[in-house]
Amino acid sequence: MNSVSRSFDNKIVLITGGTSGIGLETARQFIAQGAHVVVTGVTAHRLEEARVTLGNRALVMNADLRDPDSLDAVIKEVAARYGRLDVVFANAGAGTASPLEAVTASQIQEQFSLNFNGTFFTVQKAAPLLTKGGSVILTTSFLNAVGTPGLSILSATKAAIRSLARTLGAELAPRGIRVNAVSPGPISTPFHGKLGLSEEQLKEVAAGIEASVPLGRFGDASEVAKAVLFLASEDASFITGDEIVVDGGLSQF
Ligand SMILES: NC(=O)c1ccc[n+]([C@@H]2O[C@H](COP(=O)([O-])OP(=O)(O)OC[C@H]3O[C@@H](n4cnc5c(N)ncnc54)[C@H](OP(=O)(O)O)[C@@H]3O)[C@@H](O)[C@H]2O)c1
């Protein structure tokens, strides 16, 4: 993957959930390769930190994807500034851990509205600006393939997004636009701290993960970002509807 034409000089890249973790690191890598990046997030201090970290090749905007209309201002701004999009990384997501007996309808609605609806409407609203040869990457999860107690709803949202990569890939193929997914395994980001688990539970989960990942560790956001850049690049020009799994072998062995 390393030696190839990976320049994103003057490419226009939209990244949702780009103010933290995987999205932020992916924005950093795109910028390092010459892209202009538009990044969205919701939390004020992380929006500010992302502005400082990413510098003047990034436009950082607030958009709460539980409300699809919040994307309208982002798309309008991209259209006014650049008139097109070359890459869309629909990555924003979050989850709540809850065992079968404790899952509520509002937890289901909350997770589907951000993870699934947010991903779907990002692609729907960005699609008119996408150029021929453009690339869309959706963030799924190893949870698509590995049953994990307490994560039924989060896992279902990600399985639905895996399905979207195929359907939207088929819909956008006639325009020469590829749609793929990146499926992270356990990655060291703030994500886990937002699952609603206690410190003790988090430690237990982390130990269990390290024991079950064949490569014996959490992944780093940079390892997922590299897969995203590959899927966005010309090197992946005949790959669509597919998913790259970056999980240290967790879902494979
Ligand atoms: N980390 C893992 O182990 C792992 C494993 C599998 C899949 N994933 C997936 O990878 C993606 C990125 O996660 P991450 O690990 O990088 O987590 P993260 O560091 O928590 O980043 C999540 C991003 O989503 C944004 N976000 C949260 N709620 C939002 C909302 N209502 N509207 C718009 N944006 C919102 C956050 O914005 P603010 O920071 O501004 O709040 C942040 O930029 C997610 O889709 C996650 O499901 C992660």
PDB file of C-alpha atoms and ligand atoms in Angstrom:
ATOM      1  CA  MET A   1       0.000   0.000   0.000  1.00  0.00           C
ATOM      2  CA  ASN A   2       2.923   2.336   0.654  1.00  0.00           C
ATOM      3  CA  SER A   3       4.661   2.846  -2.637  1.00  0.00           C
ATOM      4  CA  VAL A   4       1.716   3.866  -4.744  1.00  0.00           C
ATOM      5  CA  SER A   5       0.131   6.992  -6.142  1.00  0.00           C
ATOM      6  CA  ARG A   6      -1.380   8.270  -2.945  1.00  0.00           C
ATOM      7  CA  SER A   7      -1.291  11.996  -3.503  1.00  0.00           C
ATOM      8  CA  PHE A   8      -4.491  13.805  -2.628  1.00  0.00           C
ATOM      9  CA  ASP A   9      -3.231  17.150  -3.874  1.00  0.00           C
ATOM     10  CA  ASN A  10      -6.126  19.616  -3.908  1.00  0.00           C
ATOM     11  CA  LYS A  11      -8.692  16.867  -3.430  1.00  0.00           C
ATOM     12  CA  ILE A  12     -11.731  17.923  -1.407  1.00  0.00           C
ATOM     13  CA  VAL A  13     -12.545  15.528   1.441  1.00  0.00           C
ATOM     14  CA  LEU A  14     -15.549  15.578   3.792  1.00  0.00           C
ATOM     15  CA  ILE A  15     -15.135  13.696   7.085  1.00  0.00           C
ATOM     16  CA  THR A  16     -17.997  13.406   9.582  1.00  0.00           C
ATOM     17  CA  GLY A  17     -16.891  12.713  13.144  1.00  0.00           C
ATOM     18  CA  GLY A  18     -13.564  14.251  12.211  1.00  0.00           C
ATOM     19  CA  THR A  19     -12.924  16.030  15.502  1.00  0.00           C
ATOM     20  CA  SER A  20     -11.708  12.989  17.436  1.00  0.00           C
ATOM     21  CA  GLY A  21     -10.172   9.529  17.154  1.00  0.00           C
ATOM     22  CA  ILE A  22     -10.238   7.825  13.764  1.00  0.00           C
ATOM     23  CA  GLY A  23     -11.817  10.747  11.881  1.00  0.00           C
ATOM     24  CA  LEU A  24      -9.333  13.299  13.228  1.00  0.00           C
ATOM     25  CA  GLU A  25      -6.328  11.117  12.391  1.00  0.00           C
ATOM     26  CA  THR A  26      -7.732  10.448   8.908  1.00  0.00           C
ATOM     27  CA  ALA A  27      -8.155  14.201   8.372  1.00  0.00           C
ATOM     28  CA  ARG A  28      -4.544  14.696   9.433  1.00  0.00           C
ATOM     29  CA  GLN A  29      -3.317  12.071   6.938  1.00  0.00           C
ATOM     30  CA  PHE A  30      -5.380  13.503   4.052  1.00  0.00           C
ATOM     31  CA  ILE A  31      -4.023  16.984   4.768  1.00  0.00           C
ATOM     32  CA  ALA A  32      -0.472  15.613   4.906  1.00  0.00           C
ATOM     33  CA  GLN A  33      -1.074  14.370   1.365  1.00  0.00           C
ATOM     34  CA  GLY A  34      -2.296  17.693   0.042  1.00  0.00           C
ATOM     35  CA  ALA A  35      -6.072  17.535   0.501  1.00  0.00           C
ATOM     36  CA  HIS A  36      -8.470  20.218   1.679  1.00  0.00           C
ATOM     37  CA  VAL A  37     -10.597  18.687   4.403  1.00  0.00           C
ATOM     38  CA  VAL A  38     -14.017  19.601   5.760  1.00  0.00           C
ATOM     39  CA  VAL A  39     -14.515  18.079   9.174  1.00  0.00           C
ATOM     40  CA  THR A  40     -17.647  17.870  11.325  1.00  0.00           C
ATOM     41  CA  GLY A  41     -18.215  17.193  15.008  1.00  0.00           C
ATOM     42  CA  VAL A  42     -20.460  18.322  17.834  1.00  0.00           C
ATOM     43  CA  THR A  43     -18.554  18.955  21.040  1.00  0.00           C
ATOM     44  CA  ALA A  44     -17.355  22.567  21.334  1.00  0.00           C
ATOM     45  CA  HIS A  45     -13.922  21.936  22.818  1.00  0.00           C
ATOM     46  CA  ARG A  46     -13.147  19.136  20.341  1.00  0.00           C
ATOM     47  CA  LEU A  47     -14.229  21.341  17.422  1.00  0.00           C
ATOM     48  CA  GLU A  48     -11.786  23.972  18.690  1.00  0.00           C
ATOM     49  CA  GLU A  49      -8.987  21.439  19.250  1.00  0.00           C
ATOM     50  CA  ALA A  50      -9.511  20.053  15.739  1.00  0.00           C
ATOM     51  CA  ARG A  51      -9.202  23.592  14.290  1.00  0.00           C
ATOM     52  CA  VAL A  52      -5.863  24.022  16.039  1.00  0.00           C
ATOM     53  CA  THR A  53      -4.587  20.513  15.194  1.00  0.00           C
ATOM     54  CA  LEU A  54      -5.589  20.522  11.531  1.00  0.00           C
ATOM     55  CA  GLY A  55      -4.723  24.122  10.631  1.00  0.00           C
ATOM     56  CA  ASN A  56      -5.773  26.154   7.649  1.00  0.00           C
ATOM     57  CA  ARG A  57      -6.337  23.326   5.178  1.00  0.00           C
ATOM     58  CA  ALA A  58      -9.302  22.220   7.299  1.00  0.00           C
ATOM     59  CA  LEU A  59     -12.742  23.716   7.640  1.00  0.00           C
ATOM     60  CA  VAL A  60     -14.220  22.500  10.944  1.00  0.00           C
ATOM     61  CA  MET A  61     -18.009  22.690  11.313  1.00  0.00           C
ATOM     62  CA  ASN A  62     -20.593  21.771  13.922  1.00  0.00           C
ATOM     63  CA  ALA A  63     -23.226  19.319  12.641  1.00  0.00           C
ATOM     64  CA  ASP A  64     -25.244  17.029  14.909  1.00  0.00           C
ATOM     65  CA  LEU A  65     -26.016  14.154  12.558  1.00  0.00           C
ATOM     66  CA  ARG A  66     -28.998  12.973  14.591  1.00  0.00           C
ATOM     67  CA  ASP A  67     -30.681  15.812  12.719  1.00  0.00           C
ATOM     68  CA  PRO A  68     -30.126  15.299   8.973  1.00  0.00           C
ATOM     69  CA  ASP A  69     -30.910  18.967   8.283  1.00  0.00           C
ATOM     70  CA  SER A  70     -27.756  19.928  10.202  1.00  0.00           C
ATOM     71  CA  LEU A  71     -25.765  18.745   7.184  1.00  0.00           C
ATOM     72  CA  ASP A  72     -27.383  21.262   4.869  1.00  0.00           C
ATOM     73  CA  ALA A  73     -25.180  24.139   6.057  1.00  0.00           C
ATOM     74  CA  VAL A  74     -22.072  21.958   5.649  1.00  0.00           C
ATOM     75  CA  ILE A  75     -22.945  20.926   2.112  1.00  0.00           C
ATOM     76  CA  LYS A  76     -23.864  24.514   1.209  1.00  0.00           C
ATOM     77  CA  GLU A  77     -20.484  25.733   2.497  1.00  0.00           C
ATOM     78  CA  VAL A  78     -18.600  22.997   0.595  1.00  0.00           C
ATOM     79  CA  ALA A  79     -20.494  23.915  -2.580  1.00  0.00           C
ATOM     80  CA  ALA A  80     -19.713  27.624  -2.156  1.00  0.00           C
ATOM     81  CA  ARG A  81     -16.010  27.130  -1.345  1.00  0.00           C
ATOM     82  CA  TYR A  82     -15.057  24.219  -3.575  1.00  0.00           C
ATOM     83  CA  GLY A  83     -18.006  23.362  -5.831  1.00  0.00           C
ATOM     84  CA  ARG A  84     -17.306  19.623  -5.524  1.00  0.00           C
ATOM     85  CA  LEU A  85     -16.341  16.697  -3.302  1.00  0.00           C
ATOM     86  CA  ASP A  86     -13.799  14.005  -4.219  1.00  0.00           C
ATOM     87  CA  VAL A  87     -13.981  11.898  -1.052  1.00  0.00           C
ATOM     88  CA  VAL A  88     -16.627  11.443   1.638  1.00  0.00           C
ATOM     89  CA  PHE A  89     -15.718   9.598   4.839  1.00  0.00           C
ATOM     90  CA  ALA A  90     -19.021   9.043   6.692  1.00  0.00           C
ATOM     91  CA  ASN A  91     -17.522   8.113  10.020  1.00  0.00           C
ATOM     92  CA  ALA A  92     -19.405   9.770  12.900  1.00  0.00           C
ATOM     93  CA  GLY A  93     -20.746   7.235  15.347  1.00  0.00           C
ATOM     94  CA  ALA A  94     -21.266   6.340  18.983  1.00  0.00           C
ATOM     95  CA  GLY A  95     -22.784   3.534  21.031  1.00  0.00           C
ATOM     96  CA  THR A  96     -24.371   2.707  24.347  1.00  0.00           C
ATOM     97  CA  ALA A  97     -23.655  -0.607  26.064  1.00  0.00           C
ATOM     98  CA  SER A  98     -26.838  -2.204  27.391  1.00  0.00           C
ATOM     99  CA  PRO A  99     -27.763  -5.856  28.012  1.00  0.00           C
ATOM    100  CA  LEU A 100     -30.872  -7.342  26.375  1.00  0.00           C
ATOM    101  CA  GLU A 101     -33.167  -6.737  29.345  1.00  0.00           C
ATOM    102  CA  ALA A 102     -32.108  -3.087  29.727  1.00  0.00           C
ATOM    103  CA  VAL A 103     -32.313  -1.862  26.108  1.00  0.00           C
ATOM    104  CA  THR A 104     -34.884   0.909  25.669  1.00  0.00           C
ATOM    105  CA  ALA A 105     -36.642   2.248  22.598  1.00  0.00           C
ATOM    106  CA  SER A 106     -34.896   5.582  23.026  1.00  0.00           C
ATOM    107  CA  GLN A 107     -31.467   3.895  23.055  1.00  0.00           C
ATOM    108  CA  ILE A 108     -32.365   2.200  19.787  1.00  0.00           C
ATOM    109  CA  GLN A 109     -33.597   5.441  18.261  1.00  0.00           C
ATOM    110  CA  GLU A 110     -30.565   7.384  19.461  1.00  0.00           C
ATOM    111  CA  GLN A 111     -28.025   4.932  18.031  1.00  0.00           C
ATOM    112  CA  PHE A 112     -29.820   4.418  14.739  1.00  0.00           C
ATOM    113  CA  SER A 113     -30.395   8.134  14.258  1.00  0.00           C
ATOM    114  CA  LEU A 114     -26.688   8.927  14.610  1.00  0.00           C
ATOM    115  CA  ASN A 115     -24.998   5.835  13.193  1.00  0.00           C
ATOM    116  CA  PHE A 116     -27.403   4.752  10.459  1.00  0.00           C
ATOM    117  CA  ASN A 117     -29.462   7.835   9.559  1.00  0.00           C
ATOM    118  CA  GLY A 118     -26.413  10.068   9.974  1.00  0.00           C
ATOM    119  CA  THR A 119     -24.386   7.910   7.593  1.00  0.00           C
ATOM    120  CA  PHE A 120     -27.213   7.544   5.080  1.00  0.00           C
ATOM    121  CA  PHE A 121     -28.044  11.258   4.919  1.00  0.00           C
ATOM    122  CA  THR A 122     -24.376  12.226   4.748  1.00  0.00           C
ATOM    123  CA  VAL A 123     -24.069  10.235   1.530  1.00  0.00           C
ATOM    124  CA  GLN A 124     -27.460  11.354   0.195  1.00  0.00           C
ATOM    125  CA  LYS A 125     -26.706  15.049   0.727  1.00  0.00           C
ATOM    126  CA  ALA A 126     -23.068  14.849  -0.431  1.00  0.00           C
ATOM    127  CA  ALA A 127     -23.827  12.780  -3.538  1.00  0.00           C
ATOM    128  CA  PRO A 128     -24.750  15.690  -5.849  1.00  0.00           C
ATOM    129  CA  LEU A 129     -21.289  17.234  -5.241  1.00  0.00           C
ATOM    130  CA  LEU A 130     -19.331  14.010  -5.749  1.00  0.00           C
ATOM    131  CA  THR A 131     -17.178  13.906  -8.852  1.00  0.00           C
ATOM    132  CA  LYS A 132     -16.756  11.028 -11.305  1.00  0.00           C
ATOM    133  CA  GLY A 133     -14.010   8.856  -9.804  1.00  0.00           C
ATOM    134  CA  GLY A 134     -15.074   9.956  -6.334  1.00  0.00           C
ATOM    135  CA  SER A 135     -14.895   7.674  -3.328  1.00  0.00           C
ATOM    136  CA  VAL A 136     -17.215   7.189  -0.364  1.00  0.00           C
ATOM    137  CA  ILE A 137     -16.033   5.320   2.719  1.00  0.00           C
ATOM    138  CA  LEU A 138     -18.409   4.331   5.528  1.00  0.00           C
ATOM    139  CA  THR A 139     -17.283   3.294   9.004  1.00  0.00           C
ATOM    140  CA  THR A 140     -18.663  -0.078  10.105  1.00  0.00           C
ATOM    141  CA  SER A 141     -17.198  -2.218  12.916  1.00  0.00           C
ATOM    142  CA  PHE A 142     -15.855  -5.668  13.771  1.00  0.00           C
ATOM    143  CA  LEU A 143     -19.164  -5.930  15.663  1.00  0.00           C
ATOM    144  CA  ASN A 144     -20.727  -6.773  12.274  1.00  0.00           C
ATOM    145  CA  ALA A 145     -19.125 -10.162  12.548  1.00  0.00           C
ATOM    146  CA  VAL A 146     -18.576 -10.809  16.259  1.00  0.00           C
ATOM    147  CA  GLY A 147     -21.496 -11.183  18.680  1.00  0.00           C
ATOM    148  CA  THR A 148     -20.620  -9.113  21.745  1.00  0.00           C
ATOM    149  CA  PRO A 149     -22.852  -9.127  24.848  1.00  0.00           C
ATOM    150  CA  GLY A 150     -24.372  -5.727  25.609  1.00  0.00           C
ATOM    151  CA  LEU A 151     -23.744  -4.280  22.163  1.00  0.00           C
ATOM    152  CA  SER A 152     -26.768  -5.566  20.230  1.00  0.00           C
ATOM    153  CA  ILE A 153     -28.010  -2.193  18.994  1.00  0.00           C
ATOM    154  CA  LEU A 154     -24.626  -0.654  18.179  1.00  0.00           C
ATOM    155  CA  SER A 155     -23.747  -3.853  16.278  1.00  0.00           C
ATOM    156  CA  ALA A 156     -27.039  -3.780  14.354  1.00  0.00           C
ATOM    157  CA  THR A 157     -26.459  -0.173  13.281  1.00  0.00           C
ATOM    158  CA  LYS A 158     -23.064  -1.154  11.932  1.00  0.00           C
ATOM    159  CA  ALA A 159     -24.433  -4.228  10.118  1.00  0.00           C
ATOM    160  CA  ALA A 160     -26.957  -1.909   8.469  1.00  0.00           C
ATOM    161  CA  ILE A 161     -24.134   0.387   7.353  1.00  0.00           C
ATOM    162  CA  ARG A 162     -22.275  -2.624   5.917  1.00  0.00           C
ATOM    163  CA  SER A 163     -25.371  -3.268   3.837  1.00  0.00           C
ATOM    164  CA  LEU A 164     -25.459   0.377   2.728  1.00  0.00           C
ATOM    165  CA  ALA A 165     -21.961   0.103   1.262  1.00  0.00           C
ATOM    166  CA  ARG A 166     -23.308  -2.504  -1.147  1.00  0.00           C
ATOM    167  CA  THR A 167     -26.579  -0.784  -2.032  1.00  0.00           C
ATOM    168  CA  LEU A 168     -25.207   2.735  -2.354  1.00  0.00           C
ATOM    169  CA  GLY A 169     -22.210   1.296  -4.183  1.00  0.00           C
ATOM    170  CA  ALA A 170     -24.606  -0.180  -6.723  1.00  0.00           C
ATOM    171  CA  GLU A 171     -26.567   3.075  -6.975  1.00  0.00           C
ATOM    172  CA  LEU A 172     -23.515   5.283  -7.463  1.00  0.00           C
ATOM    173  CA  ALA A 173     -21.487   2.952  -9.696  1.00  0.00           C
ATOM    174  CA  PRO A 174     -23.055   4.315 -12.912  1.00  0.00           C
ATOM    175  CA  ARG A 175     -21.595   7.725 -11.980  1.00  0.00           C
ATOM    176  CA  GLY A 176     -18.135   6.181 -11.490  1.00  0.00           C
ATOM    177  CA  ILE A 177     -18.302   6.669  -7.716  1.00  0.00           C
ATOM    178  CA  ARG A 178     -17.085   3.866  -5.456  1.00  0.00           C
ATOM    179  CA  VAL A 179     -18.590   3.121  -2.030  1.00  0.00           C
ATOM    180  CA  ASN A 180     -16.710   0.977   0.479  1.00  0.00           C
ATOM    181  CA  ALA A 181     -16.529   0.469   4.220  1.00  0.00           C
ATOM    182  CA  VAL A 182     -13.722   0.366   6.732  1.00  0.00           C
ATOM    183  CA  SER A 183     -14.360  -1.926   9.686  1.00  0.00           C
ATOM    184  CA  PRO A 184     -12.271  -1.042  12.731  1.00  0.00           C
ATOM    185  CA  GLY A 185     -11.595  -3.551  15.484  1.00  0.00           C
ATOM    186  CA  PRO A 186     -10.972  -2.226  18.976  1.00  0.00           C
ATOM    187  CA  ILE A 187      -9.067   1.030  18.430  1.00  0.00           C
ATOM    188  CA  SER A 188      -7.641   3.294  21.151  1.00  0.00           C
ATOM    189  CA  THR A 189      -9.851   6.380  20.885  1.00  0.00           C
ATOM    190  CA  PRO A 190     -12.263   8.210  23.235  1.00  0.00           C
ATOM    191  CA  PHE A 191     -15.073   5.979  21.801  1.00  0.00           C
ATOM    192  CA  HIS A 192     -14.929   3.379  24.586  1.00  0.00           C
ATOM    193  CA  GLY A 193     -15.216   6.012  27.318  1.00  0.00           C
ATOM    194  CA  LYS A 194     -18.573   7.064  25.838  1.00  0.00           C
ATOM    195  CA  LEU A 195     -20.234   3.614  26.032  1.00  0.00           C
ATOM    196  CA  GLY A 196     -21.691   4.363  29.468  1.00  0.00           C
ATOM    197  CA  LEU A 197     -19.499   1.807  31.300  1.00  0.00           C
ATOM    198  CA  SER A 198     -17.825   2.331  34.696  1.00  0.00           C
ATOM    199  CA  GLU A 199     -14.021   2.587  34.952  1.00  0.00           C
ATOM    200  CA  GLU A 200     -13.937  -0.947  36.331  1.00  0.00           C
ATOM    201  CA  GLN A 201     -16.089  -2.326  33.514  1.00  0.00           C
ATOM    202  CA  LEU A 202     -13.914  -0.517  30.968  1.00  0.00           C
ATOM    203  CA  LYS A 203     -10.758  -2.095  32.400  1.00  0.00           C
ATOM    204  CA  GLU A 204     -12.400  -5.518  32.278  1.00  0.00           C
ATOM    205  CA  VAL A 205     -13.516  -4.992  28.672  1.00  0.00           C
ATOM    206  CA  ALA A 206     -10.027  -3.774  27.693  1.00  0.00           C
ATOM    207  CA  ALA A 207      -8.384  -6.847  29.234  1.00  0.00           C
ATOM    208  CA  GLY A 208     -10.892  -9.118  27.464  1.00  0.00           C
ATOM    209  CA  ILE A 209     -10.216  -7.394  24.146  1.00  0.00           C
ATOM    210  CA  GLU A 210      -6.454  -7.686  24.468  1.00  0.00           C
ATOM    211  CA  ALA A 211      -6.863 -11.383  25.234  1.00  0.00           C
ATOM    212  CA  SER A 212      -9.124 -12.014  22.237  1.00  0.00           C
ATOM    213  CA  VAL A 213      -7.377  -9.954  19.530  1.00  0.00           C
ATOM    214  CA  PRO A 214      -4.907 -12.323  17.833  1.00  0.00           C
ATOM    215  CA  LEU A 215      -2.362  -9.509  17.518  1.00  0.00           C
ATOM    216  CA  GLY A 216      -2.763  -8.953  21.267  1.00  0.00           C
ATOM    217  CA  ARG A 217      -3.449  -5.221  21.422  1.00  0.00           C
ATOM    218  CA  PHE A 218      -5.795  -2.355  20.608  1.00  0.00           C
ATOM    219  CA  GLY A 219      -5.273  -0.829  17.189  1.00  0.00           C
ATOM    220  CA  ASP A 220      -4.223   2.755  16.595  1.00  0.00           C
ATOM    221  CA  ALA A 221      -6.382   5.286  14.752  1.00  0.00           C
ATOM    222  CA  SER A 222      -3.559   5.736  12.229  1.00  0.00           C
ATOM    223  CA  GLU A 223      -3.890   2.079  11.189  1.00  0.00           C
ATOM    224  CA  VAL A 224      -7.557   2.627  10.275  1.00  0.00           C
ATOM    225  CA  ALA A 225      -6.814   5.949   8.594  1.00  0.00           C
ATOM    226  CA  LYS A 226      -4.314   4.289   6.250  1.00  0.00           C
ATOM    227  CA  ALA A 227      -7.008   1.874   5.069  1.00  0.00           C
ATOM    228  CA  VAL A 228      -9.360   4.807   4.460  1.00  0.00           C
ATOM    229  CA  LEU A 229      -6.747   6.613   2.369  1.00  0.00           C
ATOM    230  CA  PHE A 230      -6.163   3.449   0.373  1.00  0.00           C
ATOM    231  CA  LEU A 231      -9.894   3.082  -0.363  1.00  0.00           C
ATOM    232  CA  ALA A 232     -10.057   6.761  -1.316  1.00  0.00           C
ATOM    233  CA  SER A 233      -7.082   6.477  -3.656  1.00  0.00           C
ATOM    234  CA  GLU A 234      -6.756   5.521  -7.308  1.00  0.00           C
ATOM    235  CA  ASP A 235      -5.056   2.333  -6.103  1.00  0.00           C
ATOM    236  CA  ALA A 236      -8.511   1.104  -5.113  1.00  0.00           C
ATOM    237  CA  SER A 237     -10.055   2.099  -8.445  1.00  0.00           C
ATOM    238  CA  PHE A 238     -11.736  -1.294  -9.054  1.00  0.00           C
ATOM    239  CA  ILE A 239     -12.909  -1.861  -5.474  1.00  0.00           C
ATOM    240  CA  THR A 240     -16.499  -1.003  -4.598  1.00  0.00           C
ATOM    241  CA  GLY A 241     -19.168  -2.374  -2.250  1.00  0.00           C
ATOM    242  CA  ASP A 242     -16.419  -3.954  -0.174  1.00  0.00           C
ATOM    243  CA  GLU A 243     -15.186  -3.637   3.399  1.00  0.00           C
ATOM    244  CA  ILE A 244     -11.608  -3.544   4.702  1.00  0.00           C
ATOM    245  CA  VAL A 245     -11.375  -5.016   8.183  1.00  0.00           C
ATOM    246  CA  VAL A 246      -8.703  -3.479  10.432  1.00  0.00           C
ATOM    247  CA  ASP A 247      -9.055  -5.526  13.603  1.00  0.00           C
ATOM    248  CA  GLY A 248      -5.845  -7.419  14.358  1.00  0.00           C
ATOM    249  CA  GLY A 249      -7.566 -10.626  13.226  1.00  0.00           C
ATOM    250  CA  LEU A 250     -10.344 -10.456  15.838  1.00  0.00           C
ATOM    251  CA  SER A 251     -13.145 -11.365  13.446  1.00  0.00           C
ATOM    252  CA  GLN A 252     -11.133 -13.746  11.288  1.00  0.00           C
ATOM    253  CA  PHE A 253      -9.671 -16.514  13.463  1.00  0.00           C
TER     254      PHE A 253
HETATM  255  N1  LIG B   1     -12.783   2.983  18.536  1.00  0.00           N
HETATM  256  C1  LIG B   1     -13.206   1.764  18.262  1.00  0.00           C
HETATM  257  O1  LIG B   1     -12.805   0.796  18.914  1.00  0.00           O
HETATM  258  C2  LIG B   1     -14.170   1.545  17.132  1.00  0.00           C
HETATM  259  C3  LIG B   1     -14.426   0.214  16.739  1.00  0.00           C
HETATM  260  C4  LIG B   1     -15.301  -0.013  15.684  1.00  0.00           C
HETATM  261  C5  LIG B   1     -15.924   1.044  15.045  1.00  0.00           C
HETATM  262  N2  LIG B   1     -15.648   2.331  15.465  1.00  0.00           N
HETATM  263  C6  LIG B   1     -16.341   3.413  14.760  1.00  0.00           C
HETATM  264  O2  LIG B   1     -15.399   4.383  14.315  1.00  0.00           O
HETATM  265  C7  LIG B   1     -16.066   5.651  14.189  1.00  0.00           C
HETATM  266  C8  LIG B   1     -15.194   6.711  14.844  1.00  0.00           C
HETATM  267  O3  LIG B   1     -15.094   6.381  16.215  1.00  0.00           O
HETATM  268  P1  LIG B   1     -13.834   6.778  17.114  1.00  0.00           P
HETATM  269  O4  LIG B   1     -13.334   5.539  17.721  1.00  0.00           O
HETATM  270  O5  LIG B   1     -12.927   7.659  16.381  1.00  0.00           O
HETATM  271  O6  LIG B   1     -14.622   7.548  18.288  1.00  0.00           O
HETATM  272  P2  LIG B   1     -14.551   9.050  18.844  1.00  0.00           P
HETATM  273  O7  LIG B   1     -13.125   9.414  19.096  1.00  0.00           O
HETATM  274  O8  LIG B   1     -15.525   9.062  19.958  1.00  0.00           O
HETATM  275  O9  LIG B   1     -15.085   9.936  17.618  1.00  0.00           O
HETATM  276  C9  LIG B   1     -16.442   9.975  17.282  1.00  0.00           C
HETATM  277  C10 LIG B   1     -16.714  11.152  16.389  1.00  0.00           C
HETATM  278  O10 LIG B   1     -18.131  11.192  16.111  1.00  0.00           O
HETATM  279  C11 LIG B   1     -18.621  12.493  16.450  1.00  0.00           C
HETATM  280  N3  LIG B   1     -19.990  12.455  16.944  1.00  0.00           N
HETATM  281  C12 LIG B   1     -20.458  11.942  18.103  1.00  0.00           C
HETATM  282  N4  LIG B   1     -21.775  12.189  18.226  1.00  0.00           N
HETATM  283  C13 LIG B   1     -22.142  12.889  17.117  1.00  0.00           C
HETATM  284  C14 LIG B   1     -23.356  13.460  16.655  1.00  0.00           C
HETATM  285  N5  LIG B   1     -24.493  13.359  17.357  1.00  0.00           N
HETATM  286  N6  LIG B   1     -23.354  14.113  15.458  1.00  0.00           N
HETATM  287  C15 LIG B   1     -22.225  14.243  14.751  1.00  0.00           C
HETATM  288  N7  LIG B   1     -21.042  13.730  15.123  1.00  0.00           N
HETATM  289  C16 LIG B   1     -21.001  13.067  16.298  1.00  0.00           C
HETATM  290  C17 LIG B   1     -17.683  12.982  17.546  1.00  0.00           C
HETATM  291  O11 LIG B   1     -17.761  14.398  17.624  1.00  0.00           O
HETATM  292  P3  LIG B   1     -17.262  15.190  18.953  1.00  0.00           P
HETATM  293  O12 LIG B   1     -15.891  14.651  19.240  1.00  0.00           O
HETATM  294  O13 LIG B   1     -17.258  16.597  18.507  1.00  0.00           O
HETATM  295  O14 LIG B   1     -18.215  14.862  20.020  1.00  0.00           O
HETATM  296  C18 LIG B   1     -16.349  12.484  17.043  1.00  0.00           C
HETATM  297  O15 LIG B   1     -15.814  13.363  16.076  1.00  0.00           O
HETATM  298  C19 LIG B   1     -17.448   5.485  14.817  1.00  0.00           C
HETATM  299  O16 LIG B   1     -18.401   5.317  13.792  1.00  0.00           O
HETATM  300  C20 LIG B   1     -17.316   4.193  15.625  1.00  0.00           C
HETATM  301  O17 LIG B   1     -18.540   3.513  15.738  1.00  0.00           O
HETATM  302  C21 LIG B   1     -14.796   2.605  16.480  1.00  0.00           C
END
